[in-house]
Tab-separated table of N, CA, C and O in Angstrom:
chain	number	residue	atom	x	y	z
A	142	MET	N	-27.999	-1.739	-6.616
A	142	MET	CA	-27.784	-2.480	-5.333
A	142	MET	C	-28.301	-3.903	-5.464
A	142	MET	O	-29.254	-4.238	-6.024
A	143	LEU	N	-27.480	-4.826	-4.853
A	143	LEU	CA	-27.792	-6.269	-4.871
A	143	LEU	C	-28.956	-6.542	-3.988
A	143	LEU	O	-29.124	-5.990	-2.903
A	144	SER	N	-29.786	-7.443	-4.478
A	144	SER	CA	-30.834	-7.967	-3.601
A	144	SER	C	-30.145	-8.984	-2.583
A	144	SER	O	-29.037	-9.428	-2.804
A	145	HIS	N	-30.921	-9.318	-1.631
A	145	HIS	CA	-30.353	-10.319	-0.661
A	145	HIS	C	-30.058	-11.614	-1.326
A	145	HIS	O	-28.977	-12.218	-1.086
A	146	GLU	N	-30.907	-12.040	-2.180
A	146	GLU	CA	-30.762	-13.327	-2.912
A	146	GLU	C	-29.460	-13.220	-3.802
A	146	GLU	O	-28.677	-14.215	-3.949
A	147	GLN	N	-29.267	-12.128	-4.477
A	147	GLN	CA	-28.098	-11.991	-5.321
A	147	GLN	C	-26.860	-11.991	-4.527
A	147	GLN	O	-25.839	-12.595	-4.910
A	148	ALA	N	-26.823	-11.337	-3.398
A	148	ALA	CA	-25.679	-11.345	-2.479
A	148	ALA	C	-25.369	-12.702	-2.013
A	148	ALA	O	-24.238	-13.182	-2.001
A	149	GLN	N	-26.415	-13.473	-1.604
A	149	GLN	CA	-26.186	-14.873	-1.173
A	149	GLN	C	-25.668	-15.707	-2.258
A	149	GLN	O	-24.707	-16.498	-2.016
A	150	ALA	N	-26.139	-15.571	-3.503
A	150	ALA	CA	-25.633	-16.369	-4.614
A	150	ALA	C	-24.223	-16.009	-4.910
A	150	ALA	O	-23.379	-16.883	-5.216
A	151	GLY	N	-23.847	-14.732	-4.805
A	151	GLY	CA	-22.449	-14.317	-5.055
A	151	GLY	C	-21.492	-14.814	-4.070
A	151	GLY	O	-20.301	-15.036	-4.391
A	152	LEU	N	-21.947	-15.000	-2.848
A	152	LEU	CA	-21.059	-15.462	-1.731
A	152	LEU	C	-20.935	-17.024	-1.728
A	152	LEU	O	-20.033	-17.536	-1.128
A	153	GLN	N	-21.875	-17.724	-2.377
A	153	GLN	CA	-21.911	-19.172	-2.366
A	153	GLN	C	-20.553	-19.786	-2.749
A	153	GLN	O	-20.108	-20.739	-2.048
A	154	PRO	N	-19.791	-19.351	-3.704
A	154	PRO	CA	-18.538	-20.000	-4.066
A	154	PRO	C	-17.459	-19.912	-2.989
A	154	PRO	O	-16.475	-20.636	-2.956
A	155	PHE	N	-17.693	-18.993	-2.077
A	155	PHE	CA	-16.705	-18.743	-1.051
A	155	PHE	C	-17.037	-19.503	0.291
A	155	PHE	O	-16.228	-19.505	1.216
A	156	ARG	N	-18.141	-20.174	0.335
A	156	ARG	CA	-18.572	-20.919	1.520
A	156	ARG	C	-17.668	-22.153	1.664
A	156	ARG	O	-17.303	-22.810	0.677
A	157	ILE	N	-17.350	-22.445	2.916
A	157	ILE	CA	-16.576	-23.596	3.224
A	157	ILE	C	-17.388	-24.638	3.920
A	157	ILE	O	-17.916	-24.349	5.037
A	158	PRO	N	-17.655	-25.829	3.286
A	158	PRO	CA	-18.445	-26.836	3.980
A	158	PRO	C	-17.893	-27.270	5.266
A	158	PRO	O	-16.632	-27.411	5.397
A	159	ASP	N	-18.670	-27.399	6.242
A	159	ASP	CA	-18.245	-27.912	7.535
A	159	ASP	C	-17.192	-27.074	8.222
A	159	ASP	O	-16.325	-27.533	8.895
A	160	LEU	N	-17.215	-25.777	7.998
A	160	LEU	CA	-16.240	-24.857	8.504
A	160	LEU	C	-16.202	-24.982	10.100
A	160	LEU	O	-15.098	-25.062	10.649
A	161	HIS	N	-17.318	-24.994	10.710
A	161	HIS	CA	-17.331	-25.117	12.110
A	161	HIS	C	-16.641	-26.369	12.666
A	161	HIS	O	-15.859	-26.321	13.578
A	162	LYS	N	-16.913	-27.515	11.958
A	162	LYS	CA	-16.320	-28.783	12.363
A	162	LYS	C	-14.818	-28.752	12.108
A	162	LYS	O	-14.054	-29.287	12.959
A	163	GLN	N	-14.391	-28.202	11.013
A	163	GLN	CA	-12.947	-28.043	10.734
A	163	GLN	C	-12.246	-27.257	11.753
A	163	GLN	O	-11.195	-27.610	12.245
A	164	ARG	N	-12.786	-26.087	12.140
A	164	ARG	CA	-12.219	-25.240	13.156
A	164	ARG	C	-12.105	-25.955	14.472
A	164	ARG	O	-11.153	-25.865	15.146
A	165	LEU	N	-13.221	-26.622	14.891
A	165	LEU	CA	-13.221	-27.308	16.131
A	165	LEU	C	-12.146	-28.375	16.125
A	165	LEU	O	-11.498	-28.558	17.210
A	166	LYS	N	-11.990	-29.121	15.131
A	166	LYS	CA	-11.008	-30.152	15.044
A	166	LYS	C	-9.590	-29.569	15.225
A	166	LYS	O	-8.770	-30.087	15.972
A	167	ARG	N	-9.342	-28.456	14.577
A	167	ARG	CA	-8.040	-27.821	14.675
A	167	ARG	C	-7.860	-27.283	16.094
A	167	ARG	O	-6.734	-27.443	16.691
A	168	ILE	N	-8.855	-26.727	16.707
A	168	ILE	CA	-8.780	-26.185	18.050
A	168	ILE	C	-8.525	-27.272	19.096
A	168	ILE	O	-7.669	-27.176	19.944
A	169	ASN	N	-9.279	-28.395	18.982
A	169	ASN	CA	-9.147	-29.531	19.864
A	169	ASN	C	-7.749	-30.196	19.800
A	169	ASN	O	-7.351	-30.872	20.724
A	170	ALA	N	-6.997	-29.941	18.762
A	170	ALA	CA	-5.666	-30.505	18.593
A	170	ALA	C	-4.589	-29.674	19.320
A	170	ALA	O	-3.424	-30.066	19.491
A	171	LEU	N	-4.976	-28.458	19.793
A	171	LEU	CA	-4.050	-27.563	20.485
A	171	LEU	C	-3.841	-27.989	21.938
A	171	LEU	O	-4.500	-28.929	22.413
A	172	SER	N	-2.890	-27.336	22.576
A	172	SER	CA	-2.764	-27.480	23.988
A	172	SER	C	-4.135	-27.272	24.697
A	172	SER	O	-4.967	-26.564	24.190
A	173	ALA	N	-4.257	-27.756	25.896
A	173	ALA	CA	-5.501	-27.672	26.672
A	173	ALA	C	-5.878	-26.145	26.824
A	173	ALA	O	-7.044	-25.798	26.669
A	174	ARG	N	-4.893	-25.366	27.220
A	174	ARG	CA	-5.202	-23.971	27.505
A	174	ARG	C	-5.623	-23.221	26.224
A	174	ARG	O	-6.653	-22.491	26.203
A	175	SER	N	-4.881	-23.455	25.131
A	175	SER	CA	-5.269	-22.830	23.839
A	175	SER	C	-6.609	-23.272	23.331
A	175	SER	O	-7.429	-22.558	22.827
A	176	ALA	N	-6.857	-24.595	23.471
A	176	ALA	CA	-8.078	-25.184	23.057
A	176	ALA	C	-9.260	-24.602	23.864
A	176	ALA	O	-10.273	-24.279	23.291
A	177	ASN	N	-9.074	-24.450	25.124
A	177	ASN	CA	-10.149	-23.896	25.997
A	177	ASN	C	-10.524	-22.460	25.556
A	177	ASN	O	-11.620	-22.051	25.473
A	178	ILE	N	-9.464	-21.639	25.214
A	178	ILE	CA	-9.641	-20.309	24.763
A	178	ILE	C	-10.416	-20.262	23.426
A	178	ILE	O	-11.360	-19.554	23.263
A	179	GLY	N	-9.963	-21.097	22.504
A	179	GLY	CA	-10.575	-21.181	21.152
A	179	GLY	C	-12.035	-21.559	21.308
A	179	GLY	O	-12.854	-21.004	20.591
A	180	ARG	N	-12.304	-22.616	22.060
A	180	ARG	CA	-13.706	-23.012	22.232
A	180	ARG	C	-14.529	-21.994	22.874
A	180	ARG	O	-15.699	-21.743	22.565
A	181	ALA	N	-14.014	-21.226	23.835
A	181	ALA	CA	-14.727	-20.102	24.464
A	181	ALA	C	-15.069	-19.083	23.439
A	181	ALA	O	-16.196	-18.568	23.459
A	182	TRP	N	-14.157	-18.756	22.508
A	182	TRP	CA	-14.425	-17.733	21.511
A	182	TRP	C	-15.478	-18.210	20.562
A	182	TRP	O	-16.267	-17.448	20.053
A	183	LEU	N	-15.554	-19.524	20.367
A	183	LEU	CA	-16.616	-20.100	19.477
A	183	LEU	C	-17.916	-20.290	20.217
A	183	LEU	O	-18.951	-20.539	19.639
A	184	GLY	N	-17.892	-20.327	21.577
A	184	GLY	CA	-19.056	-20.523	22.357
A	184	GLY	C	-19.520	-21.964	22.434
A	184	GLY	O	-20.774	-22.230	22.507
A	185	VAL	N	-18.553	-22.897	22.346
A	185	VAL	CA	-18.850	-24.260	22.327
A	185	VAL	C	-18.039	-25.120	23.308
A	185	VAL	O	-17.027	-24.619	23.810
A	186	ASP	N	-18.502	-26.300	23.570
A	186	ASP	CA	-17.712	-27.207	24.398
A	186	ASP	C	-16.828	-28.068	23.466
A	186	ASP	O	-16.796	-27.874	22.244
A	187	ALA	N	-16.102	-28.992	24.063
A	187	ALA	CA	-15.163	-29.854	23.298
A	187	ALA	C	-15.841	-30.655	22.217
A	187	ALA	O	-15.213	-31.013	21.233
A	188	LYS	N	-17.160	-30.917	22.378
A	188	LYS	CA	-17.871	-31.737	21.353
A	188	LYS	C	-18.526	-30.755	20.263
A	188	LYS	O	-19.142	-31.248	19.364
A	189	GLY	N	-18.368	-29.462	20.486
A	189	GLY	CA	-18.927	-28.530	19.476
A	189	GLY	C	-20.362	-28.138	19.853
A	189	GLY	O	-20.969	-27.472	18.987
A	190	GLU	N	-20.852	-28.493	21.023
A	190	GLU	CA	-22.186	-28.118	21.489
A	190	GLU	C	-22.202	-26.742	21.954
A	190	GLU	O	-21.316	-26.274	22.687
A	191	SER	N	-23.204	-25.964	21.525
A	191	SER	CA	-23.322	-24.582	21.997
A	191	SER	C	-23.565	-24.514	23.526
A	191	SER	O	-24.194	-25.352	24.126
A	192	LEU	N	-22.924	-23.492	24.089
A	192	LEU	CA	-23.016	-23.307	25.609
A	192	LEU	C	-24.116	-22.343	25.883
A	192	LEU	O	-24.384	-21.430	25.107
A	193	ASP	N	-24.733	-22.504	27.048
A	193	ASP	CA	-25.759	-21.614	27.460
A	193	ASP	C	-25.066	-20.322	27.831
A	193	ASP	O	-23.894	-20.259	28.075
A	194	TRP	N	-25.806	-19.235	27.910
A	194	TRP	CA	-25.242	-17.937	28.138
A	194	TRP	C	-24.501	-17.766	29.411
A	194	TRP	O	-23.419	-17.098	29.441
A	195	GLN	N	-24.910	-18.488	30.494
A	195	GLN	CA	-24.149	-18.368	31.707
A	195	GLN	C	-22.808	-19.052	31.655
A	195	GLN	O	-21.778	-18.480	32.104
A	196	LYS	N	-22.791	-20.245	31.125
A	196	LYS	CA	-21.501	-20.960	31.020
A	196	LYS	C	-20.580	-20.252	30.064
A	196	LYS	O	-19.409	-20.124	30.292
A	197	ARG	N	-21.168	-19.759	28.951
A	197	ARG	CA	-20.405	-19.062	27.966
A	197	ARG	C	-19.677	-17.820	28.562
A	197	ARG	O	-18.540	-17.537	28.333
A	198	GLY	N	-20.472	-17.063	29.306
A	198	GLY	CA	-19.917	-15.914	29.980
A	198	GLY	C	-18.714	-16.214	30.915
A	198	GLY	O	-17.799	-15.584	30.940
A	199	ALA	N	-18.938	-17.333	31.617
A	199	ALA	CA	-17.830	-17.735	32.568
A	199	ALA	C	-16.612	-18.126	31.841
A	199	ALA	O	-15.507	-17.760	32.229
A	200	ILE	N	-16.711	-18.904	30.753
A	200	ILE	CA	-15.500	-19.362	30.073
A	200	ILE	C	-14.921	-18.183	29.235
A	200	ILE	O	-13.707	-18.198	29.080
A	201	LEU	N	-15.745	-17.303	28.795
A	201	LEU	CA	-15.149	-16.109	28.112
A	201	LEU	C	-14.342	-15.237	29.110
A	201	LEU	O	-13.275	-14.757	28.752
A	202	ALA	N	-14.838	-15.164	30.328
A	202	ALA	CA	-14.126	-14.384	31.345
A	202	ALA	C	-12.740	-15.014	31.634
A	202	ALA	O	-11.752	-14.417	31.758
A	203	GLU	N	-12.750	-16.354	31.695
A	203	GLU	CA	-11.521	-17.153	31.902
A	203	GLU	C	-10.610	-16.970	30.722
A	203	GLU	O	-9.381	-16.763	30.852
A	204	ALA	N	-11.155	-16.976	29.482
A	204	ALA	CA	-10.358	-16.897	28.282
A	204	ALA	C	-9.671	-15.496	28.226
A	204	ALA	O	-8.493	-15.369	27.798
A	205	ARG	N	-10.368	-14.524	28.721
A	205	ARG	CA	-9.825	-13.083	28.715
A	205	ARG	C	-8.609	-12.981	29.569
A	205	ARG	O	-7.671	-12.292	29.302
A	206	THR	N	-8.559	-13.754	30.670
A	206	THR	CA	-7.389	-13.773	31.539
A	206	THR	C	-6.311	-14.663	31.031
A	206	THR	O	-5.063	-14.440	31.257
A	207	GLU	N	-6.673	-15.782	30.415
A	207	GLU	CA	-5.678	-16.712	29.927
A	207	GLU	C	-4.997	-16.365	28.636
A	207	GLU	O	-3.802	-16.677	28.418
A	208	PHE	N	-5.747	-15.746	27.752
A	208	PHE	CA	-5.184	-15.380	26.394
A	208	PHE	C	-3.864	-14.645	26.492
A	208	PHE	O	-2.897	-15.006	25.780
A	209	PRO	N	-3.784	-13.620	27.221
A	209	PRO	CA	-2.507	-12.789	27.331
A	209	PRO	C	-1.336	-13.644	27.881
A	209	PRO	O	-0.136	-13.325	27.629
A	210	LYS	N	-1.630	-14.734	28.528
A	210	LYS	CA	-0.496	-15.586	29.046
A	210	LYS	C	0.044	-16.565	28.029
A	210	LYS	O	1.078	-17.173	28.304
A	211	LEU	N	-0.627	-16.684	26.840
A	211	LEU	CA	-0.100	-17.569	25.813
A	211	LEU	C	1.231	-17.095	25.327
A	211	LEU	O	1.443	-15.879	25.210
A	212	SER	N	2.131	-18.025	24.963
A	212	SER	CA	3.399	-17.680	24.361
A	212	SER	C	3.030	-17.228	22.955
A	212	SER	O	1.964	-17.498	22.412
A	213	ALA	N	4.017	-16.602	22.282
A	213	ALA	CA	3.812	-16.172	20.901
A	213	ALA	C	3.546	-17.418	19.977
A	213	ALA	O	2.635	-17.325	19.118
A	214	LYS	N	4.207	-18.459	20.244
A	214	LYS	CA	3.951	-19.727	19.503
A	214	LYS	C	2.542	-20.235	19.709
A	214	LYS	O	1.836	-20.588	18.709
A	215	GLU	N	2.062	-20.310	20.943
A	215	GLU	CA	0.716	-20.785	21.268
A	215	GLU	C	-0.315	-19.859	20.643
A	215	GLU	O	-1.377	-20.349	20.070
A	216	ARG	N	-0.107	-18.553	20.749
A	216	ARG	CA	-1.005	-17.580	20.235
A	216	ARG	C	-1.137	-17.759	18.630
A	216	ARG	O	-2.257	-17.834	18.133
A	217	LYS	N	-0.043	-17.930	18.040
A	217	LYS	CA	0.013	-18.121	16.587
A	217	LYS	C	-0.768	-19.356	16.213
A	217	LYS	O	-1.529	-19.424	15.211
A	218	GLN	N	-0.511	-20.476	16.922
A	218	GLN	CA	-1.273	-21.748	16.689
A	218	GLN	C	-2.746	-21.567	16.809
A	218	GLN	O	-3.465	-22.050	16.027
A	219	LEU	N	-3.172	-20.864	17.821
A	219	LEU	CA	-4.642	-20.576	18.035
A	219	LEU	C	-5.187	-19.742	16.852
A	219	LEU	O	-6.236	-20.095	16.291
A	220	PHE	N	-4.434	-18.726	16.479
A	220	PHE	CA	-4.887	-17.881	15.325
A	220	PHE	C	-4.975	-18.733	14.050
A	220	PHE	O	-5.887	-18.583	13.272
A	221	VAL	N	-4.036	-19.590	13.830
A	221	VAL	CA	-4.024	-20.445	12.576
A	221	VAL	C	-5.206	-21.417	12.680
A	221	VAL	O	-5.878	-21.644	11.690
A	222	ALA	N	-5.513	-21.926	13.866
A	222	ALA	CA	-6.670	-22.915	14.000
A	222	ALA	C	-7.930	-22.143	13.720
A	222	ALA	O	-8.874	-22.729	13.126
A	223	LEU	N	-8.115	-20.946	14.133
A	223	LEU	CA	-9.293	-20.122	13.955
A	223	LEU	C	-9.390	-19.483	12.574
A	223	LEU	O	-10.409	-19.404	11.915
A	224	PHE	N	-8.286	-18.895	12.141
A	224	PHE	CA	-8.276	-18.051	10.937
A	224	PHE	C	-7.075	-18.448	10.052
A	224	PHE	O	-6.088	-17.765	9.965
A	225	PRO	N	-7.104	-19.680	9.414
A	225	PRO	CA	-5.863	-20.154	8.715
A	225	PRO	C	-5.213	-19.149	7.760
A	225	PRO	O	-4.034	-19.048	7.772
A	226	ARG	N	-6.070	-18.457	6.997
A	226	ARG	CA	-5.528	-17.532	5.954
A	226	ARG	C	-5.221	-16.156	6.492
A	226	ARG	O	-4.471	-15.415	5.914
A	227	LEU	N	-5.694	-15.887	7.629
A	227	LEU	CA	-5.570	-14.528	8.262
A	227	LEU	C	-4.679	-14.528	9.470
A	227	LEU	O	-4.519	-13.458	10.129
A	228	ALA	N	-4.138	-15.648	9.925
A	228	ALA	CA	-3.405	-15.787	11.189
A	228	ALA	C	-2.301	-14.661	11.311
A	228	ALA	O	-2.193	-14.049	12.369
A	229	ASP	N	-1.484	-14.475	10.293
A	229	ASP	CA	-0.510	-13.481	10.370
A	229	ASP	C	-1.026	-12.066	10.608
A	229	ASP	O	-0.492	-11.258	11.331
A	230	ASN	N	-2.164	-11.780	9.952
A	230	ASN	CA	-2.745	-10.458	10.061
A	230	ASN	C	-3.357	-10.303	11.467
A	230	ASN	O	-3.229	-9.202	12.080
A	231	VAL	N	-3.997	-11.322	11.989
A	231	VAL	CA	-4.536	-11.293	13.278
A	231	VAL	C	-3.476	-11.128	14.339
A	231	VAL	O	-3.561	-10.345	15.293
A	232	GLU	N	-2.338	-11.796	14.209
A	232	GLU	CA	-1.179	-11.689	15.094
A	232	GLU	C	-0.590	-10.276	15.004
A	232	GLU	O	-0.350	-9.626	16.049
A	233	ALA	N	-0.491	-9.682	13.848
A	233	ALA	CA	-0.022	-8.311	13.719
A	233	ALA	C	-1.018	-7.354	14.399
A	233	ALA	O	-0.545	-6.438	15.085
A	234	ALA	N	-2.272	-7.575	14.300
A	234	ALA	CA	-3.225	-6.723	14.943
A	234	ALA	C	-3.124	-6.803	16.424
A	234	ALA	O	-3.215	-5.846	17.206
A	235	TRP	N	-2.869	-8.035	16.920
A	235	TRP	CA	-2.733	-8.274	18.356
A	235	TRP	C	-1.520	-7.444	18.928
A	235	TRP	O	-1.617	-6.958	20.029
A	236	LYS	N	-0.558	-7.328	18.071
A	236	LYS	CA	0.722	-6.629	18.566
A	236	LYS	C	0.590	-5.142	18.520
A	236	LYS	O	1.483	-4.467	19.044
A	237	LEU	N	-0.454	-4.611	17.903
A	237	LEU	CA	-0.568	-3.142	17.866
A	237	LEU	C	-0.726	-2.509	19.214
A	237	LEU	O	-1.234	-2.963	20.126
């Protein structure tokens, strides 16, 4: 069994520098509704600042009602912004 240190070292080549900033940049380029949903899922505001639990709860509740209203194109764009390599798989899972 791998030690914690060995596991961390093995995962190091797969880390993406500034992943959070890259995602936020892609999300902020989307339509306002899609961007709001994406930021809610990340728990941040438009600047990337973490939201307190009360505000996060409120925007997640709004995102739950808004997400199903997205068109297929908007939904795909959001999935690409969040999961570039997995967007098709996430879309397929959504359709199940």
